[in-house]
Coordinates of C-alpha atoms in Angstrom, one line a residue:
M1 CA 185.5 101.5 93.7
D2 CA 183.5 103.7 91.1
E3 CA 182.0 107.0 91.5
E4 CA 178.5 105.7 91.8
E5 CA 179.6 103.0 95.0
V6 CA 180.9 106.2 96.9
N7 CA 177.5 108.4 96.0
M8 CA 175.5 104.9 97.3
R9 CA 177.7 104.5 100.5
G10 CA 177.6 108.5 101.6
R11 CA 173.6 108.1 101.0
L12 CA 173.6 105.0 103.1
S13 CA 176.3 106.7 105.9
Q14 CA 173.6 109.5 105.9
I15 CA 170.7 107.5 105.7
T16 CA 171.8 105.8 109.5
K17 CA 172.7 109.1 111.1
T18 CA 169.2 110.6 109.8
S19 CA 167.1 107.3 110.4
F20 CA 164.7 108.8 107.7
V21 CA 165.1 110.1 104.0
P22 CA 161.9 110.2 101.8
S23 CA 161.8 107.8 99.3
S24 CA 158.8 109.5 97.2
S25 CA 157.4 112.4 96.8
S26 CA 154.4 111.2 98.3
L27 CA 155.6 110.6 102.1
S28 CA 155.6 114.2 104.0
A29 CA 158.3 115.9 105.6
S30 CA 156.6 115.5 108.9
A31 CA 156.8 110.7 107.9
R32 CA 158.0 109.8 111.4
V33 CA 154.6 108.6 113.4
R34 CA 154.2 108.1 117.0
S35 CA 151.4 106.5 118.3
G36 CA 151.6 106.6 122.3
S37 CA 154.6 104.9 123.2
L38 CA 155.3 103.3 119.7
D39 CA 157.9 104.9 116.8
H40 CA 157.8 104.1 113.6
S41 CA 160.4 105.0 111.5
F42 CA 161.6 104.4 107.7
H43 CA 164.8 103.4 106.7
S44 CA 166.1 103.2 102.9
F45 CA 168.7 100.3 101.9
P46 CA 170.2 99.3 98.9
S47 CA 169.1 96.4 97.7
S48 CA 172.4 96.2 94.6
T49 CA 174.6 98.6 93.3
H50 CA 172.0 98.9 90.4
S51 CA 168.7 99.1 91.8
P52 CA 166.6 102.1 93.7
L53 CA 166.4 102.2 97.8
I54 CA 164.1 100.1 99.2
E55 CA 162.5 101.3 102.5
V56 CA 162.4 99.2 105.8
R57 CA 160.3 99.7 108.9
T58 CA 161.7 99.6 111.9
T59 CA 159.8 99.6 114.7
R60 CA 160.5 101.6 118.4
L61 CA 158.7 99.9 121.5
N62 CA 159.0 101.9 124.2
G63 CA 162.1 103.4 123.1
Q64 CA 163.8 100.5 122.4
S65 CA 164.7 99.4 118.4
R66 CA 163.2 96.2 117.4
T67 CA 164.8 94.7 114.5
P68 CA 162.8 93.5 111.7
S69 CA 162.7 89.9 110.8
P70 CA 165.1 89.0 107.7
H71 CA 162.3 88.1 105.8
F72 CA 161.1 91.5 104.7
S73 CA 164.5 93.2 105.2
P74 CA 166.9 93.3 102.2
L75 CA 170.5 91.9 103.2
L76 CA 173.3 94.4 102.4
G77 CA 175.7 94.1 99.6
T78 CA 172.9 91.1 98.2
Q79 CA 171.9 91.2 94.4
L80 CA 169.5 89.5 92.5
P81 CA 171.2 87.3 89.6
K82 CA 170.3 88.6 86.3
S83 CA 166.7 87.1 84.9
D84 CA 168.5 85.1 82.0
M85 CA 170.8 84.0 84.6
M86 CA 167.5 82.9 87.0
T87 CA 166.3 81.4 83.4
K88 CA 169.0 78.8 82.8
R89 CA 169.5 77.8 86.3
F90 CA 165.6 76.9 86.5
R91 CA 164.7 76.2 83.0
S92 CA 163.9 72.4 82.7
T93 CA 162.7 70.8 79.3
G94 CA 160.0 68.1 78.3
I95 CA 158.4 66.7 75.3
Y96 CA 155.3 65.9 75.5
P97 CA 153.2 63.3 73.3
S98 CA 150.1 66.2 72.3
P99 CA 152.2 69.4 70.5
S100 CA 150.1 71.9 69.4
P101 CA 148.1 71.6 66.5
E102 CA 150.3 74.0 64.1
L103 CA 152.6 70.9 64.9
I104 CA 149.8 68.0 64.2
E105 CA 148.9 69.6 61.0
R106 CA 152.9 69.8 59.5
D107 CA 153.3 66.5 57.7
D108 CA 157.0 67.6 56.8
G109 CA 158.6 64.8 59.5
S110 CA 159.7 67.5 61.4
F111 CA 158.1 66.0 64.4
N112 CA 158.2 62.7 65.8
K113 CA 155.1 60.8 65.5
K114 CA 156.5 57.6 67.6
L115 CA 155.5 60.6 70.5
L116 CA 152.2 61.3 69.6
Q117 CA 151.4 57.7 70.4
A118 CA 153.6 57.8 73.9
E119 CA 150.9 57.2 76.7
E120 CA 152.2 60.3 79.0
R121 CA 154.7 63.0 78.9
L122 CA 158.2 61.5 79.3
I123 CA 159.8 63.1 82.0
S124 CA 163.8 65.2 81.1
K125 CA 166.8 64.4 82.3
E126 CA 166.6 66.8 85.0
L127 CA 163.3 65.5 86.2
K128 CA 164.2 61.9 86.9
T129 CA 163.9 61.1 90.0
K130 CA 166.9 58.6 91.3
S131 CA 165.6 54.6 91.9
E132 CA 166.3 54.7 95.8
G133 CA 163.4 51.9 96.1
K134 CA 165.8 49.3 93.9
G135 CA 162.7 47.5 93.2
R136 CA 161.9 46.7 96.6
F137 CA 158.3 45.2 96.9
I138 CA 155.8 47.4 98.9
R139 CA 152.5 45.6 99.5
I140 CA 149.4 47.3 99.0
V141 CA 146.3 46.6 100.9
E142 CA 143.3 48.7 98.9
V143 CA 140.2 49.5 101.5
S144 CA 137.8 51.3 98.9
A145 CA 135.0 48.6 99.2
R146 CA 135.3 48.5 102.5
D147 CA 136.5 52.2 104.4
G148 CA 136.2 53.6 101.3
L149 CA 132.1 53.4 101.1
Q150 CA 131.2 53.1 104.5
N151 CA 130.7 56.7 105.5
L152 CA 129.1 57.4 102.2
P153 CA 125.7 59.0 102.6
G154 CA 122.3 58.4 101.0
P155 CA 121.2 54.7 99.6
P156 CA 123.6 51.9 100.0
V157 CA 125.8 51.1 96.6
P158 CA 124.3 48.1 95.1
T159 CA 126.2 45.4 95.6
E160 CA 126.6 45.0 92.0
L161 CA 128.9 47.6 91.9
K162 CA 131.0 46.5 94.8
R163 CA 131.6 42.8 93.0
E164 CA 132.7 45.4 90.1
L165 CA 135.0 47.3 91.7
V166 CA 136.9 43.9 93.4
E167 CA 137.3 42.5 89.7
R168 CA 138.2 45.4 88.1
L169 CA 140.8 46.0 90.9
L170 CA 142.4 42.2 90.3
D171 CA 142.4 43.3 87.1
A172 CA 144.6 45.9 88.0
G173 CA 146.6 43.8 89.8
V174 CA 145.6 44.9 93.2
R175 CA 145.5 41.5 95.6
N176 CA 145.2 42.6 99.4
I177 CA 141.2 43.8 99.1
E178 CA 139.5 44.9 102.3
V179 CA 136.4 44.1 100.7
G180 CA 133.3 44.4 103.9
S181 CA 132.3 44.7 107.2
F182 CA 130.2 42.0 109.0
V183 CA 128.8 45.0 111.7
R184 CA 125.2 46.3 112.6
G185 CA 123.6 47.2 109.4
D186 CA 121.8 49.8 111.1
W187 CA 125.2 51.3 112.2
I188 CA 127.0 51.3 108.9
P189 CA 124.3 50.7 106.2
Q190 CA 126.8 50.7 103.5
M191 CA 128.3 47.7 104.8
A192 CA 124.9 45.6 105.7
D193 CA 125.2 43.8 102.3
T194 CA 128.8 42.2 102.9
S195 CA 127.1 38.7 103.4
K196 CA 125.7 39.1 100.0
L197 CA 129.0 40.5 98.5
L198 CA 131.3 37.8 99.7
P199 CA 129.8 34.7 97.9
T200 CA 129.7 36.9 94.4
L201 CA 132.6 37.6 94.5
P202 CA 135.4 35.5 92.1
S203 CA 136.9 31.9 93.9
L204 CA 140.2 33.6 94.1
T205 CA 141.0 33.7 98.1
G206 CA 144.6 31.7 99.2
K207 CA 145.4 31.7 95.3
S208 CA 148.4 33.2 93.2
L209 CA 147.0 35.2 90.3
P210 CA 149.7 36.7 88.0
L211 CA 150.2 40.3 88.9
G212 CA 149.5 43.3 86.8
I213 CA 151.0 44.3 83.9
P214 CA 153.9 47.0 84.3
S215 CA 152.4 49.8 83.7
P216 CA 153.3 51.9 80.5
P217 CA 155.8 55.3 80.7
S218 CA 153.1 57.1 82.1
S219 CA 153.7 55.6 85.4
R220 CA 157.1 55.6 84.9
P221 CA 158.4 59.4 84.4
Q222 CA 161.8 58.5 82.6
T223 CA 163.3 60.7 80.0
P224 CA 162.8 59.7 76.2
E225 CA 167.3 60.4 75.7
S226 CA 169.9 58.0 76.0
E227 CA 173.4 59.4 77.4
N228 CA 174.7 60.8 74.1
G229 CA 171.5 62.9 73.7
S230 CA 169.2 60.5 70.7
L231 CA 165.8 59.2 71.3
I232 CA 166.3 55.5 72.6
N233 CA 164.0 53.0 71.7
E234 CA 160.7 53.4 72.5
S235 CA 160.6 49.4 73.7
S236 CA 163.5 50.4 76.6
L237 CA 161.1 52.8 78.1
K238 CA 159.0 50.0 79.4
H239 CA 159.6 49.0 83.0
I240 CA 159.8 45.6 83.2
I241 CA 158.7 43.9 86.8
D242 CA 161.8 41.6 87.8
N243 CA 160.0 39.0 89.8
T244 CA 163.2 37.7 91.4
I245 CA 163.1 40.5 94.0
I246 CA 159.6 40.1 94.4
P247 CA 158.1 38.0 97.2
S248 CA 156.7 34.7 96.2
S249 CA 153.4 35.6 98.3
A250 CA 152.7 39.2 96.4
D251 CA 150.3 37.2 93.5
Q252 CA 147.8 36.0 96.6
V253 CA 145.0 37.0 96.9
H254 CA 143.1 38.1 100.3
F255 CA 139.8 39.4 100.4
P256 CA 140.2 40.7 104.5
V257 CA 136.5 41.2 105.9
L258 CA 136.5 43.6 109.3
V259 CA 134.9 41.6 112.0
P260 CA 134.0 43.7 115.6
N261 CA 132.9 41.1 118.1
M262 CA 132.0 37.7 118.0
K263 CA 129.0 38.3 117.0
G264 CA 130.3 39.6 113.6
L265 CA 132.5 36.4 113.3
E266 CA 130.1 33.7 113.8
N267 CA 128.0 35.5 110.8
L268 CA 131.1 35.1 108.8
I269 CA 131.2 32.0 110.3
K270 CA 127.5 31.2 109.5
L271 CA 127.7 32.4 106.1
Q272 CA 130.8 30.5 105.2
E273 CA 129.0 26.9 106.3
Q274 CA 126.2 28.0 104.2
H275 CA 128.5 28.3 100.4
T276 CA 130.2 25.5 101.4
A277 CA 126.7 23.0 101.4
N278 CA 126.1 25.0 98.1
G279 CA 129.6 23.4 96.6
G280 CA 130.8 26.9 96.7
G281 CA 134.8 27.5 98.0
K282 CA 136.2 29.4 100.7
L283 CA 135.1 33.2 100.3
T284 CA 137.8 34.9 102.6
D285 CA 140.9 33.7 104.5
E286 CA 141.3 36.5 106.4
V287 CA 139.8 38.8 109.1
A288 CA 140.3 42.4 110.9
V289 CA 139.8 43.6 114.1
F290 CA 139.9 47.1 115.1
V291 CA 140.6 49.4 118.5
S292 CA 141.5 52.7 119.4
A293 CA 144.4 53.8 120.8
T294 CA 142.6 56.2 123.0
E295 CA 139.6 56.2 125.1
A296 CA 137.0 58.5 123.8
F297 CA 137.4 57.2 120.2
S298 CA 136.1 53.9 121.5
Q299 CA 133.3 55.2 122.9
A300 CA 132.5 57.0 120.1
N301 CA 133.2 54.0 117.5
N302 CA 132.8 50.7 119.3
H303 CA 130.4 52.1 121.8
A304 CA 132.7 50.7 125.0
P305 CA 135.0 50.9 126.9
L306 CA 138.8 50.5 125.7
S307 CA 139.3 48.0 128.2
K308 CA 136.1 45.9 127.1
I309 CA 137.0 45.7 123.5
L310 CA 141.0 45.1 124.4
S311 CA 139.0 42.2 126.5
S312 CA 136.5 40.7 124.3
L313 CA 139.1 40.4 121.4
P314 CA 141.2 37.0 122.8
P315 CA 138.2 34.9 122.3
V316 CA 137.5 36.0 118.7
I317 CA 141.2 35.6 117.0
D318 CA 141.4 32.2 119.0
K319 CA 138.7 31.0 117.3
A320 CA 139.2 33.0 113.6
R321 CA 143.2 31.0 114.3
S322 CA 141.2 27.9 114.5
L323 CA 139.7 28.0 112.0
G324 CA 142.3 29.1 109.7
Y325 CA 141.4 32.7 109.5
R326 CA 144.6 34.7 109.7
V327 CA 144.0 37.7 111.7
R328 CA 145.3 41.6 111.0
G329 CA 144.5 44.2 113.9
Y330 CA 143.7 47.9 113.3
V331 CA 144.7 50.2 116.1
S332 CA 142.9 54.0 115.0
C333 CA 144.0 57.5 116.2
V334 CA 147.4 56.9 116.4
I335 CA 148.3 60.4 115.9
T336 CA 145.4 62.5 117.5
C337 CA 142.1 61.8 118.8
P338 CA 138.8 63.7 116.7
Y339 CA 138.0 63.8 121.2
S340 CA 140.5 63.9 123.1
G341 CA 143.8 65.7 121.3
P342 CA 147.2 64.4 120.5
T343 CA 147.8 60.6 121.1
P344 CA 150.5 59.4 123.6
P345 CA 152.9 57.2 121.6
Q346 CA 153.0 54.8 124.3
D347 CA 149.2 54.2 124.1
V348 CA 149.6 53.1 120.7
I349 CA 152.4 51.0 122.2
D350 CA 150.4 49.5 124.6
V351 CA 147.6 48.4 122.3
A352 CA 149.7 47.4 119.8
M353 CA 151.5 45.2 121.8
K354 CA 148.2 43.8 123.2
L355 CA 147.3 42.9 119.6
L356 CA 149.9 40.8 119.0
E357 CA 150.5 38.9 121.6
M358 CA 146.8 38.1 121.6
G359 CA 147.8 37.0 117.9
C360 CA 147.4 39.0 115.1
Y361 CA 150.2 38.4 112.2
E362 CA 150.2 42.4 112.0
I363 CA 149.3 45.7 112.8
S364 CA 148.2 48.7 110.6
L365 CA 148.3 52.0 112.2
G366 CA 146.0 54.4 111.3
D367 CA 145.8 58.1 111.5
T368 CA 142.1 58.5 111.8
T369 CA 141.9 62.3 112.0
G370 CA 144.1 62.8 108.9
E371 CA 146.7 65.1 111.2
G372 CA 149.9 63.5 110.6
D373 CA 152.7 64.6 109.2
P374 CA 156.4 63.3 108.8
E375 CA 157.7 63.8 112.0
S376 CA 154.7 62.8 114.4
W377 CA 154.8 59.3 112.5
R378 CA 158.7 59.3 112.4
K379 CA 158.5 59.8 116.5
V380 CA 155.7 57.0 116.3
W381 CA 157.3 54.6 114.3
R382 CA 161.0 55.1 116.8
Q383 CA 159.0 54.6 120.0
C384 CA 157.2 51.3 118.4
E385 CA 160.2 49.7 117.0
G386 CA 162.3 50.5 120.4
R387 CA 159.7 48.2 122.2
G388 CA 160.4 45.6 119.3
I389 CA 156.7 46.1 117.3
D390 CA 157.0 45.6 113.4
M391 CA 157.0 48.8 112.2
S392 CA 156.7 47.7 108.6
R393 CA 153.0 48.5 108.3
V394 CA 151.0 51.5 108.2
A395 CA 147.9 53.1 107.5
C396 CA 147.0 57.1 106.4
H397 CA 144.4 59.2 106.0
D398 CA 144.7 62.1 104.2
T399 CA 142.3 64.3 105.6
F400 CA 145.1 67.3 105.8
S401 CA 147.3 66.5 102.7
L402 CA 150.1 65.3 104.3
A403 CA 149.7 61.3 104.0
L404 CA 151.9 60.8 100.8
S405 CA 154.8 62.8 102.6
S406 CA 154.3 60.8 105.9
I407 CA 154.5 57.5 104.0
I408 CA 157.5 58.7 101.9
S409 CA 159.5 59.8 105.1
L410 CA 158.6 56.2 106.4
L411 CA 160.1 54.0 103.5
P412 CA 163.8 54.6 104.3
Y413 CA 162.7 53.0 107.4
G414 CA 161.8 49.8 105.8
L415 CA 157.9 50.7 105.4
T416 CA 156.4 47.1 103.2
S417 CA 152.5 47.6 103.9
I418 CA 150.4 51.3 102.8
D419 CA 147.2 50.6 103.3
S420 CA 145.0 53.3 100.8
S421 CA 141.7 53.7 99.2
L422 CA 141.3 54.4 95.1
A423 CA 140.2 57.5 94.2
G424 CA 140.8 58.7 97.7
L425 CA 137.2 57.5 98.7
G426 CA 136.5 57.2 102.5
G427 CA 136.3 58.8 106.0
C428 CA 135.1 57.5 109.7
P429 CA 131.8 57.9 110.7
Y430 CA 133.0 58.7 113.9
S431 CA 135.6 61.3 112.9
P432 CA 134.1 64.8 112.0
G433 CA 135.6 66.3 108.8
A434 CA 137.7 63.3 108.2
T435 CA 137.6 63.4 104.4
G436 CA 139.3 60.3 103.7
N437 CA 142.3 58.0 102.9
V438 CA 145.3 58.8 100.7
P439 CA 144.2 58.1 97.1
T440 CA 145.8 54.2 95.8
E441 CA 146.6 56.0 92.7
D442 CA 149.1 58.9 94.4
V443 CA 150.8 56.0 96.6
V444 CA 151.4 53.6 93.3
Y445 CA 152.5 56.7 91.0
T446 CA 155.0 57.5 94.0
L447 CA 156.1 54.5 94.8
H448 CA 157.2 53.5 90.8
K449 CA 158.6 56.7 90.6
L450 CA 161.1 56.0 93.3
G451 CA 162.2 52.8 92.3
Y452 CA 159.3 50.7 94.2
E453 CA 157.8 47.8 93.3
T454 CA 154.1 47.0 93.2
G455 CA 152.8 44.8 91.1
I456 CA 149.7 47.2 90.0
N457 CA 148.9 48.7 86.4
L458 CA 148.6 52.1 87.5
D459 CA 146.3 53.0 83.9
K460 CA 144.3 50.3 84.3
L461 CA 143.6 51.7 88.3
V462 CA 143.5 55.3 87.0
E463 CA 140.6 53.9 85.2
T464 CA 139.0 51.9 87.9
G465 CA 139.3 55.2 90.0
N466 CA 137.6 57.3 87.1
W467 CA 135.0 54.5 86.7
L468 CA 133.9 54.2 90.7
S469 CA 134.1 58.2 90.9
S470 CA 131.4 58.4 88.3
S471 CA 129.6 55.9 89.0
L472 CA 129.2 57.3 92.3
K473 CA 128.7 60.8 91.2
L474 CA 131.6 61.8 93.1
R475 CA 134.9 64.1 93.0
N476 CA 137.6 61.8 92.4
E477 CA 140.3 62.9 94.9
S478 CA 143.1 61.4 93.4
R479 CA 145.5 64.2 91.7
V480 CA 147.0 61.8 89.8
G481 CA 144.1 60.0 88.7
R482 CA 142.4 63.2 87.2
A483 CA 145.7 64.2 85.5
I484 CA 146.8 61.0 83.9
W485 CA 142.8 60.5 82.9
A486 CA 142.3 64.2 81.9
R487 CA 145.8 63.4 79.4
R488 CA 144.2 60.1 78.0
K489 CA 140.4 61.9 77.1
S490 CA 142.4 64.8 75.6
R491 CA 144.8 62.1 73.2
E492 CA 141.5 59.9 72.4
L493 CA 139.9 63.9 71.5
K494 CA 142.7 64.4 69.2
E495 CA 143.2 60.7 67.5
N496 CA 139.4 60.9 67.0
Q497 CA 139.8 64.4 65.4
S498 CA 142.7 63.5 63.5
N499 CA 140.8 60.5 62.1
G500 CA 137.8 62.3 60.9
L501 CA 135.3 60.5 63.7
I502 CA 135.2 63.9 65.4
P503 CA 135.0 67.3 63.1
K504 CA 137.9 69.5 64.5
G505 CA 137.2 72.1 67.4
E506 CA 134.3 69.6 68.5
H507 CA 134.2 67.5 71.9
Q508 CA 133.1 64.1 71.6
G509 CA 129.5 63.7 73.3
G510 CA 129.6 67.6 73.7
S511 CA 132.1 67.3 76.4
N512 CA 135.8 65.6 76.7
K513 CA 135.3 65.2 80.5
D514 CA 134.4 62.5 82.2
I515 CA 131.4 63.1 84.7
S516 CA 133.7 62.8 87.6
M517 CA 135.7 65.4 86.5
Q518 CA 133.1 68.1 85.7
G519 CA 133.6 71.2 87.2
Q520 CA 136.9 70.3 88.5
E521 CA 140.6 71.6 87.9
T522 CA 143.0 69.4 86.4
E523 CA 146.9 68.9 85.9
D524 CA 146.6 68.6 82.5
G525 CA 148.8 70.4 80.2
M526 CA 150.6 71.1 83.0

């Protein structure tokens, strides 16, 4: 034991006996403070053998000493690693396709120009995630055209814009797109044109359409180095979809529409008859019915008691199935209700079981308020699964930023279908503060990174999300969408400058940001 440590331990012993040692000249000799029965005293403990004393406050309440929180008091004998050790431990490297201007101007071959053409940053080995998904296919049900638009204020979204949205989603590889709702136009004005939209959509209902072209490295983070440290061939960075492990039905196109009651179904049937008479094909092969897991939300959303809604659905489902429609069931407020608070899982089970018994081919559980977290979702999952309910379908809203983590937590349980909305668009008009759905771009990026398949081209999806946000003049709520789009625009700007199309130091069109990005932070350059 060296002399410095002996002196330090001696000082510590003295501190314990006296309960107070001034650590600076700013402390007066009467630093002990008394207020009523409270007694505050200061203690000093060494945080390491090479650092000064650290003060810790101990509070006495009615003569009894209360131990300070371990989060605010140092542990005796502990010592932080030196700064160079911290650097080595947490250092991670990456290769960026857009280097500094100094590197761009150099033409000595010291920088691999192929990397400049890369679609995205290639993440280093230290940051590469394991392919836990092993190619398992996850179906994405895109709800932006219905659930995403239904709550927008202001004038109705043009039907032509909705048609283009559906076509762009198809081009990106999305095959299940909820396109509208046969509800009363005075209740949900944004859905009043569903009968006009359906006949304008591509005649692809129930048909197979090749899945989206595999996304480039931007959506599949990988290392650019082989095991021996050398750069691997650029083509090997591209992810190739293994069609042998994707269900044969994954490429079938479906345009589900919401029908709240028999009146809504009859409107769809009438529209189909008119379309067939004009030589048209099948508009849709799927309808969806919905019911709340709570009485309070049923009164607000359906304007009727829960018992009445449930009793009205069997004839709707029976008639739809007799006409060749498959029926999907939605259960809302499965985690919490905006009016009655936490939802008992048993209530969710009761409603879901009744929908299955009525003939729904699947049930989508919706966290309408967006308050779900991984643990609450697992609780509902386990209890529903214990009753024999197929728990492979789930829908999460992202009001409190926990939807994506909840989805990830359910993947090991066998989750196979996820409802999401482009650019995080959406929200329920009867759930105050519910900001929207989990962004499809974020879901697809995460699934791809974890090794799951979606058949979706992420870059085309991102392009569509930013186009939609720009067209609606709304903020793009997808962090993945904003990040990839900002990098793409930055890269395009640099390419135009290097080709002499734009003088260096100037932005194309006065700004290199999309209208949906103006005034917003991005992850560009992180």
